[in-house]
């Protein structure tokens, strides 16, 4: 990995790029994944590279949904594996949910590499290689899922997901939780809960809210008054307010 000085003002962002480049070299991340990350980065700049209040509300709702799910599954793609492998493994242990490697640009080799990485880092159960079921309405290899995983799950945490697949999962009756920096993406709009935040920040927050809830803390029933579309409007309001603030407008 290229050595980035900690004092660099864009240290965190540059480290993420290095992790993705390393992901490509390890056969984990797709080249297209780099472009998708770029779109996310642009939104992160607008957000101010921090967690918005609306993202915290979505995180509360996501934690409640995961903890009340009968069969939760966490979907992992090449960008998620490169940026947040440790966090998805930790969350999967906390909520007792398997990980399922589910990649848009599917090749058996990349799938195998991601699975191996997750297992090497301690994941107990990694699905995705059986591919014995298909998401209806999706063509080609990207429809492939495991029957005992995503196909039969009631709640799917699908960070950085593609809009088509999110829509198809919702049509199957699943409740999809996504993490996506773009509040305007089809995925954000279709999901039951959209956490508009960077994958690493969002996963860390989600883990701590789940831990707190497991101890009996946190908001009583955050799902009761949670409306994802209203929350996305709040995200956009927060972004607009920030952009109008004097600190943003001083050149
Ligand atoms: P959609 O298909 O949902 O309309 P899209 O085609 O713009 O969206 P995809 O490339 O299918 O997006 O999915 C990647 C999504 O992940 C993008 O919306 C992008 O903003 C988001 N994203 C990329 N990097 C990150 C990151 N580090 N953290 C959170 N979200 C990210
Ligand atoms: Mg897409």
PDB file of C-alpha atoms in Angstrom, residues 2-234:
ATOM      1  CA  UNK A   2       1.204   3.502  -0.827  1.00  0.00           C
ATOM      2  CA  UNK A   3       2.257   5.308   2.360  1.00  0.00           C
ATOM      3  CA  UNK A   4      -0.052   8.233   3.125  1.00  0.00           C
ATOM      4  CA  UNK A   5       1.012  10.774   5.770  1.00  0.00           C
ATOM      5  CA  UNK A   6      -1.424  10.912   8.694  1.00  0.00           C
ATOM      6  CA  UNK A   7      -1.164  14.672   8.586  1.00  0.00           C
ATOM      7  CA  UNK A   8      -2.585  14.808   5.070  1.00  0.00           C
ATOM      8  CA  UNK A   9      -5.929  16.661   5.249  1.00  0.00           C
ATOM      9  CA  UNK A  10      -7.564  13.973   3.127  1.00  0.00           C
ATOM     10  CA  UNK A  11      -5.929  11.072   4.957  1.00  0.00           C
ATOM     11  CA  UNK A  12      -9.090   9.006   5.551  1.00  0.00           C
ATOM     12  CA  UNK A  13     -10.316   9.391   2.004  1.00  0.00           C
ATOM     13  CA  UNK A  14      -6.904   8.499   0.545  1.00  0.00           C
ATOM     14  CA  UNK A  15      -6.658   5.405   2.752  1.00  0.00           C
ATOM     15  CA  UNK A  16     -10.024   4.217   1.445  1.00  0.00           C
ATOM     16  CA  UNK A  17      -8.697   4.562  -2.118  1.00  0.00           C
ATOM     17  CA  UNK A  18      -5.603   2.583  -1.164  1.00  0.00           C
ATOM     18  CA  UNK A  19      -7.774  -0.165   0.335  1.00  0.00           C
ATOM     19  CA  UNK A  20      -9.772  -0.391  -2.883  1.00  0.00           C
ATOM     20  CA  UNK A  21      -6.641  -0.502  -5.037  1.00  0.00           C
ATOM     21  CA  UNK A  22      -5.334  -3.284  -2.782  1.00  0.00           C
ATOM     22  CA  UNK A  23      -8.723  -4.971  -3.241  1.00  0.00           C
ATOM     23  CA  UNK A  24      -8.265  -4.905  -7.004  1.00  0.00           C
ATOM     24  CA  UNK A  25      -4.758  -6.317  -6.730  1.00  0.00           C
ATOM     25  CA  UNK A  26      -6.051  -9.122  -4.493  1.00  0.00           C
ATOM     26  CA  UNK A  27      -8.797  -9.980  -6.995  1.00  0.00           C
ATOM     27  CA  UNK A  28     -11.528  -8.875  -4.565  1.00  0.00           C
ATOM     28  CA  UNK A  29     -12.764  -5.579  -5.970  1.00  0.00           C
ATOM     29  CA  UNK A  30     -13.877  -5.006  -9.553  1.00  0.00           C
ATOM     30  CA  UNK A  31     -12.557  -2.131 -11.642  1.00  0.00           C
ATOM     31  CA  UNK A  32     -16.104  -0.879 -11.944  1.00  0.00           C
ATOM     32  CA  UNK A  33     -16.163  -0.814  -8.141  1.00  0.00           C
ATOM     33  CA  UNK A  34     -13.626   2.015  -8.238  1.00  0.00           C
ATOM     34  CA  UNK A  35     -15.999   4.118 -10.303  1.00  0.00           C
ATOM     35  CA  UNK A  36     -18.895   3.332  -7.970  1.00  0.00           C
ATOM     36  CA  UNK A  37     -16.719   4.454  -5.067  1.00  0.00           C
ATOM     37  CA  UNK A  38     -16.030   7.725  -6.867  1.00  0.00           C
ATOM     38  CA  UNK A  39     -19.744   8.424  -7.045  1.00  0.00           C
ATOM     39  CA  UNK A  40     -20.003   7.720  -3.329  1.00  0.00           C
ATOM     40  CA  UNK A  41     -17.016   9.997  -2.558  1.00  0.00           C
ATOM     41  CA  UNK A  42     -18.660  12.912  -4.343  1.00  0.00           C
ATOM     42  CA  UNK A  43     -21.701  12.612  -2.096  1.00  0.00           C
ATOM     43  CA  UNK A  44     -19.476  12.244   0.956  1.00  0.00           C
ATOM     44  CA  UNK A  45     -17.883  15.585   0.100  1.00  0.00           C
ATOM     45  CA  UNK A  46     -21.327  17.211   0.016  1.00  0.00           C
ATOM     46  CA  UNK A  47     -22.250  15.562   3.303  1.00  0.00           C
ATOM     47  CA  UNK A  48     -19.044  16.813   4.928  1.00  0.00           C
ATOM     48  CA  UNK A  49     -17.518  13.367   5.510  1.00  0.00           C
ATOM     49  CA  UNK A  50     -19.346  12.870   8.798  1.00  0.00           C
ATOM     50  CA  UNK A  51     -22.469  11.099  10.006  1.00  0.00           C
ATOM     51  CA  UNK A  52     -25.669  13.106   9.550  1.00  0.00           C
ATOM     52  CA  UNK A  53     -28.442  13.162  12.174  1.00  0.00           C
ATOM     53  CA  UNK A  54     -30.743  11.488   9.650  1.00  0.00           C
ATOM     54  CA  UNK A  55     -28.193   8.694   9.183  1.00  0.00           C
ATOM     55  CA  UNK A  56     -28.201   8.134  12.947  1.00  0.00           C
ATOM     56  CA  UNK A  57     -31.990   7.806  12.877  1.00  0.00           C
ATOM     57  CA  UNK A  58     -31.759   5.295  10.030  1.00  0.00           C
ATOM     58  CA  UNK A  59     -29.106   3.373  11.974  1.00  0.00           C
ATOM     59  CA  UNK A  60     -31.453   3.056  14.975  1.00  0.00           C
ATOM     60  CA  UNK A  61     -34.179   1.710  12.676  1.00  0.00           C
ATOM     61  CA  UNK A  62     -31.748  -0.651  10.926  1.00  0.00           C
ATOM     62  CA  UNK A  63     -30.506  -2.069  14.236  1.00  0.00           C
ATOM     63  CA  UNK A  64     -34.078  -2.683  15.418  1.00  0.00           C
ATOM     64  CA  UNK A  65     -34.966  -4.370  12.128  1.00  0.00           C
ATOM     65  CA  UNK A  66     -31.906  -6.622  12.245  1.00  0.00           C
ATOM     66  CA  UNK A  67     -32.523  -7.604  15.849  1.00  0.00           C
ATOM     67  CA  UNK A  68     -36.181  -8.481  15.239  1.00  0.00           C
ATOM     68  CA  UNK A  69     -35.568 -10.318  11.951  1.00  0.00           C
ATOM     69  CA  UNK A  70     -36.232 -14.051  11.768  1.00  0.00           C
ATOM     70  CA  UNK A  71     -33.594 -14.694   9.149  1.00  0.00           C
ATOM     71  CA  UNK A  72     -31.255 -11.779   8.545  1.00  0.00           C
ATOM     72  CA  UNK A  73     -28.446 -12.003   5.979  1.00  0.00           C
ATOM     73  CA  UNK A  74     -25.601  -9.589   5.246  1.00  0.00           C
ATOM     74  CA  UNK A  75     -24.704  -9.254   1.580  1.00  0.00           C
ATOM     75  CA  UNK A  76     -21.034  -8.557   0.837  1.00  0.00           C
ATOM     76  CA  UNK A  77     -19.621  -7.292  -2.473  1.00  0.00           C
ATOM     77  CA  UNK A  78     -16.079  -6.455  -3.569  1.00  0.00           C
ATOM     78  CA  UNK A  79     -16.094  -2.871  -2.273  1.00  0.00           C
ATOM     79  CA  UNK A  80     -17.588  -3.855   1.078  1.00  0.00           C
ATOM     80  CA  UNK A  81     -14.979  -6.606   1.467  1.00  0.00           C
ATOM     81  CA  UNK A  82     -12.135  -4.189   0.708  1.00  0.00           C
ATOM     82  CA  UNK A  83     -13.407  -1.412   2.979  1.00  0.00           C
ATOM     83  CA  UNK A  84     -15.255  -3.045   5.850  1.00  0.00           C
ATOM     84  CA  UNK A  85     -14.524  -6.792   6.118  1.00  0.00           C
ATOM     85  CA  UNK A  86     -13.785  -6.606   9.847  1.00  0.00           C
ATOM     86  CA  UNK A  87     -17.009  -4.707  10.539  1.00  0.00           C
ATOM     87  CA  UNK A  88     -19.331  -7.000   8.555  1.00  0.00           C
ATOM     88  CA  UNK A  89     -17.846 -10.009  10.329  1.00  0.00           C
ATOM     89  CA  UNK A  90     -18.341  -8.363  13.723  1.00  0.00           C
ATOM     90  CA  UNK A  91     -21.961  -7.468  12.934  1.00  0.00           C
ATOM     91  CA  UNK A  92     -22.704 -10.949  11.610  1.00  0.00           C
ATOM     92  CA  UNK A  93     -21.573 -12.417  14.947  1.00  0.00           C
ATOM     93  CA  UNK A  94     -23.588  -9.908  16.953  1.00  0.00           C
ATOM     94  CA  UNK A  95     -26.864 -10.575  15.155  1.00  0.00           C
ATOM     95  CA  UNK A  96     -26.151 -14.202  14.289  1.00  0.00           C
ATOM     96  CA  UNK A  97     -26.558 -13.659  10.559  1.00  0.00           C
ATOM     97  CA  UNK A  98     -24.515 -15.310   7.819  1.00  0.00           C
ATOM     98  CA  UNK A  99     -22.548 -13.289   5.299  1.00  0.00           C
ATOM     99  CA  UNK A 100     -23.337 -13.929   1.645  1.00  0.00           C
ATOM    100  CA  UNK A 101     -20.932 -12.920  -1.075  1.00  0.00           C
ATOM    101  CA  UNK A 102     -23.107 -11.343  -3.726  1.00  0.00           C
ATOM    102  CA  UNK A 103     -21.349  -9.517  -6.502  1.00  0.00           C
ATOM    103  CA  UNK A 104     -22.702  -7.601  -9.451  1.00  0.00           C
ATOM    104  CA  UNK A 105     -19.850  -8.423 -11.845  1.00  0.00           C
ATOM    105  CA  UNK A 106     -19.873 -12.074 -10.853  1.00  0.00           C
ATOM    106  CA  UNK A 107     -16.933 -14.320 -11.532  1.00  0.00           C
ATOM    107  CA  UNK A 108     -16.362 -17.528  -9.588  1.00  0.00           C
ATOM    108  CA  UNK A 109     -12.757 -16.516  -8.966  1.00  0.00           C
ATOM    109  CA  UNK A 110     -13.619 -13.162  -7.362  1.00  0.00           C
ATOM    110  CA  UNK A 111     -16.338 -14.823  -5.321  1.00  0.00           C
ATOM    111  CA  UNK A 112     -13.833 -17.375  -4.055  1.00  0.00           C
ATOM    112  CA  UNK A 113     -11.306 -14.639  -3.163  1.00  0.00           C
ATOM    113  CA  UNK A 114     -13.877 -12.631  -1.187  1.00  0.00           C
ATOM    114  CA  UNK A 115     -15.053 -15.740   0.653  1.00  0.00           C
ATOM    115  CA  UNK A 116     -11.448 -16.673   1.479  1.00  0.00           C
ATOM    116  CA  UNK A 117     -10.717 -13.167   2.774  1.00  0.00           C
ATOM    117  CA  UNK A 118     -13.784 -13.177   5.055  1.00  0.00           C
ATOM    118  CA  UNK A 119     -12.975 -16.646   6.374  1.00  0.00           C
ATOM    119  CA  UNK A 120      -9.338 -15.730   6.952  1.00  0.00           C
ATOM    120  CA  UNK A 121     -10.481 -12.762   9.000  1.00  0.00           C
ATOM    121  CA  UNK A 122     -12.664 -15.021  11.160  1.00  0.00           C
ATOM    122  CA  UNK A 123     -16.118 -15.134   9.554  1.00  0.00           C
ATOM    123  CA  UNK A 124     -18.038 -18.157  10.853  1.00  0.00           C
ATOM    124  CA  UNK A 125     -20.407 -18.641   7.936  1.00  0.00           C
ATOM    125  CA  UNK A 126     -19.937 -17.322   4.413  1.00  0.00           C
ATOM    126  CA  UNK A 127     -22.497 -18.224   1.764  1.00  0.00           C
ATOM    127  CA  UNK A 128     -22.665 -17.294  -1.905  1.00  0.00           C
ATOM    128  CA  UNK A 129     -20.859 -20.070  -3.711  1.00  0.00           C
ATOM    129  CA  UNK A 130     -23.730 -22.528  -3.906  1.00  0.00           C
ATOM    130  CA  UNK A 131     -25.809 -20.197  -6.046  1.00  0.00           C
ATOM    131  CA  UNK A 132     -28.706 -22.650  -6.042  1.00  0.00           C
ATOM    132  CA  UNK A 133     -31.438 -20.014  -6.349  1.00  0.00           C
ATOM    133  CA  UNK A 134     -32.179 -16.921  -8.435  1.00  0.00           C
ATOM    134  CA  UNK A 135     -33.670 -13.530  -7.675  1.00  0.00           C
ATOM    135  CA  UNK A 136     -36.743 -13.374  -9.948  1.00  0.00           C
ATOM    136  CA  UNK A 137     -36.791 -10.592 -12.520  1.00  0.00           C
ATOM    137  CA  UNK A 138     -33.011 -10.238 -12.737  1.00  0.00           C
ATOM    138  CA  UNK A 139     -31.103 -11.519 -15.717  1.00  0.00           C
ATOM    139  CA  UNK A 140     -27.674 -13.129 -15.985  1.00  0.00           C
ATOM    140  CA  UNK A 141     -25.263 -14.198 -13.265  1.00  0.00           C
ATOM    141  CA  UNK A 142     -26.061 -11.304 -10.956  1.00  0.00           C
ATOM    142  CA  UNK A 143     -29.394 -12.980 -10.112  1.00  0.00           C
ATOM    143  CA  UNK A 144     -27.612 -15.902  -8.457  1.00  0.00           C
ATOM    144  CA  UNK A 145     -28.030 -16.296  -4.694  1.00  0.00           C
ATOM    145  CA  UNK A 146     -27.941 -19.069  -2.108  1.00  0.00           C
ATOM    146  CA  UNK A 147     -31.251 -20.650  -1.171  1.00  0.00           C
ATOM    147  CA  UNK A 148     -30.388 -20.791   2.523  1.00  0.00           C
ATOM    148  CA  UNK A 149     -29.106 -17.196   2.433  1.00  0.00           C
ATOM    149  CA  UNK A 150     -30.485 -14.172   0.608  1.00  0.00           C
ATOM    150  CA  UNK A 151     -33.194 -16.173  -1.182  1.00  0.00           C
ATOM    151  CA  UNK A 152     -34.970 -17.197   2.028  1.00  0.00           C
ATOM    152  CA  UNK A 153     -33.984 -14.235   4.234  1.00  0.00           C
ATOM    153  CA  UNK A 154     -36.623 -11.856   5.584  1.00  0.00           C
ATOM    154  CA  UNK A 155     -34.216  -8.960   6.161  1.00  0.00           C
ATOM    155  CA  UNK A 156     -31.194  -8.311   3.946  1.00  0.00           C
ATOM    156  CA  UNK A 157     -28.497  -5.803   4.807  1.00  0.00           C
ATOM    157  CA  UNK A 158     -27.195  -4.960   1.325  1.00  0.00           C
ATOM    158  CA  UNK A 159     -24.665  -2.124   1.450  1.00  0.00           C
ATOM    159  CA  UNK A 160     -23.619  -0.419  -1.808  1.00  0.00           C
ATOM    160  CA  UNK A 161     -26.291  -2.361  -3.660  1.00  0.00           C
ATOM    161  CA  UNK A 162     -27.419  -1.950  -7.250  1.00  0.00           C
ATOM    162  CA  UNK A 163     -30.866  -0.450  -7.794  1.00  0.00           C
ATOM    163  CA  UNK A 164     -32.221  -3.284  -9.936  1.00  0.00           C
ATOM    164  CA  UNK A 165     -31.364  -5.918  -7.427  1.00  0.00           C
ATOM    165  CA  UNK A 166     -32.653  -3.909  -4.500  1.00  0.00           C
ATOM    166  CA  UNK A 167     -35.974  -3.452  -6.297  1.00  0.00           C
ATOM    167  CA  UNK A 168     -36.168  -7.187  -7.073  1.00  0.00           C
ATOM    168  CA  UNK A 169     -35.432  -8.118  -3.436  1.00  0.00           C
ATOM    169  CA  UNK A 170     -38.161  -5.746  -2.252  1.00  0.00           C
ATOM    170  CA  UNK A 171     -40.558  -7.332  -4.779  1.00  0.00           C
ATOM    171  CA  UNK A 172     -39.744 -10.721  -3.209  1.00  0.00           C
ATOM    172  CA  UNK A 173     -41.136  -9.323   0.051  1.00  0.00           C
ATOM    173  CA  UNK A 174     -37.804  -8.765   1.779  1.00  0.00           C
ATOM    174  CA  UNK A 175     -37.000  -5.790   3.922  1.00  0.00           C
ATOM    175  CA  UNK A 176     -33.797  -4.330   2.584  1.00  0.00           C
ATOM    176  CA  UNK A 177     -31.459  -2.188   4.658  1.00  0.00           C
ATOM    177  CA  UNK A 178     -28.861  -0.370   2.619  1.00  0.00           C
ATOM    178  CA  UNK A 179     -25.826   1.786   3.252  1.00  0.00           C
ATOM    179  CA  UNK A 180     -25.415   4.187   0.343  1.00  0.00           C
ATOM    180  CA  UNK A 181     -23.885   7.653   0.221  1.00  0.00           C
ATOM    181  CA  UNK A 182     -26.256   8.664  -2.565  1.00  0.00           C
ATOM    182  CA  UNK A 183     -29.676   9.577  -1.156  1.00  0.00           C
ATOM    183  CA  UNK A 184     -31.010   9.787  -4.725  1.00  0.00           C
ATOM    184  CA  UNK A 185     -30.030   6.293  -5.871  1.00  0.00           C
ATOM    185  CA  UNK A 186     -32.779   3.822  -6.712  1.00  0.00           C
ATOM    186  CA  UNK A 187     -31.440   1.604  -3.953  1.00  0.00           C
ATOM    187  CA  UNK A 188     -31.809   4.358  -1.338  1.00  0.00           C
ATOM    188  CA  UNK A 189     -35.333   5.065  -2.537  1.00  0.00           C
ATOM    189  CA  UNK A 190     -36.500   1.431  -2.624  1.00  0.00           C
ATOM    190  CA  UNK A 191     -34.958   0.160   0.615  1.00  0.00           C
ATOM    191  CA  UNK A 192     -36.933  -0.087   3.864  1.00  0.00           C
ATOM    192  CA  UNK A 193     -34.058   1.633   5.664  1.00  0.00           C
ATOM    193  CA  UNK A 194     -31.323   3.638   3.911  1.00  0.00           C
ATOM    194  CA  UNK A 195     -28.316   4.722   5.908  1.00  0.00           C
ATOM    195  CA  UNK A 196     -26.809   7.553   3.883  1.00  0.00           C
ATOM    196  CA  UNK A 197     -23.246   7.415   5.106  1.00  0.00           C
ATOM    197  CA  UNK A 198     -19.861   5.993   4.214  1.00  0.00           C
ATOM    198  CA  UNK A 199     -19.694   2.201   4.626  1.00  0.00           C
ATOM    199  CA  UNK A 200     -17.012   2.255   7.343  1.00  0.00           C
ATOM    200  CA  UNK A 201     -18.622   4.990   9.447  1.00  0.00           C
ATOM    201  CA  UNK A 202     -22.075   3.422   9.011  1.00  0.00           C
ATOM    202  CA  UNK A 203     -20.942  -0.090   9.955  1.00  0.00           C
ATOM    203  CA  UNK A 204     -19.134   1.149  13.071  1.00  0.00           C
ATOM    204  CA  UNK A 205     -22.233   3.078  14.173  1.00  0.00           C
ATOM    205  CA  UNK A 206     -24.526   0.160  13.392  1.00  0.00           C
ATOM    206  CA  UNK A 207     -22.370  -2.183  15.481  1.00  0.00           C
ATOM    207  CA  UNK A 208     -22.437   0.140  18.479  1.00  0.00           C
ATOM    208  CA  UNK A 209     -26.222   0.690  18.254  1.00  0.00           C
ATOM    209  CA  UNK A 210     -26.809  -3.083  17.983  1.00  0.00           C
ATOM    210  CA  UNK A 211     -24.552  -3.648  21.015  1.00  0.00           C
ATOM    211  CA  UNK A 212     -26.425  -1.016  22.992  1.00  0.00           C
ATOM    212  CA  UNK A 213     -29.811  -2.473  22.036  1.00  0.00           C
ATOM    213  CA  UNK A 214     -28.717  -5.953  22.972  1.00  0.00           C
ATOM    214  CA  UNK A 215     -27.973  -4.599  26.441  1.00  0.00           C
ATOM    215  CA  UNK A 216     -31.509  -3.216  26.557  1.00  0.00           C
ATOM    216  CA  UNK A 217     -30.627   0.413  25.784  1.00  0.00           C
ATOM    217  CA  UNK A 218     -31.444   2.767  22.937  1.00  0.00           C
ATOM    218  CA  UNK A 219     -34.799   4.039  21.686  1.00  0.00           C
ATOM    219  CA  UNK A 220     -37.694   1.749  22.571  1.00  0.00           C
ATOM    220  CA  UNK A 221     -39.232   1.164  19.156  1.00  0.00           C
ATOM    221  CA  UNK A 222     -37.417   3.193  16.506  1.00  0.00           C
ATOM    222  CA  UNK A 223     -39.256   1.365  13.704  1.00  0.00           C
ATOM    223  CA  UNK A 224     -42.670   2.526  14.829  1.00  0.00           C
ATOM    224  CA  UNK A 225     -42.226   6.122  13.731  1.00  0.00           C
ATOM    225  CA  UNK A 226     -39.593   5.581  11.047  1.00  0.00           C
ATOM    226  CA  UNK A 227     -40.449   6.571   7.485  1.00  0.00           C
ATOM    227  CA  UNK A 228     -37.580   5.998   5.040  1.00  0.00           C
ATOM    228  CA  UNK A 229     -38.803   8.448   2.395  1.00  0.00           C
ATOM    229  CA  UNK A 230     -39.220  11.195   5.009  1.00  0.00           C
ATOM    230  CA  UNK A 231     -35.766  10.387   6.338  1.00  0.00           C
ATOM    231  CA  UNK A 232     -34.242  10.690   2.842  1.00  0.00           C
ATOM    232  CA  UNK A 233     -35.853  14.127   2.557  1.00  0.00           C
ATOM    233  CA  UNK A 234     -34.162  14.990   5.862  1.00  0.00           C
TER     234      UNK A 234
END
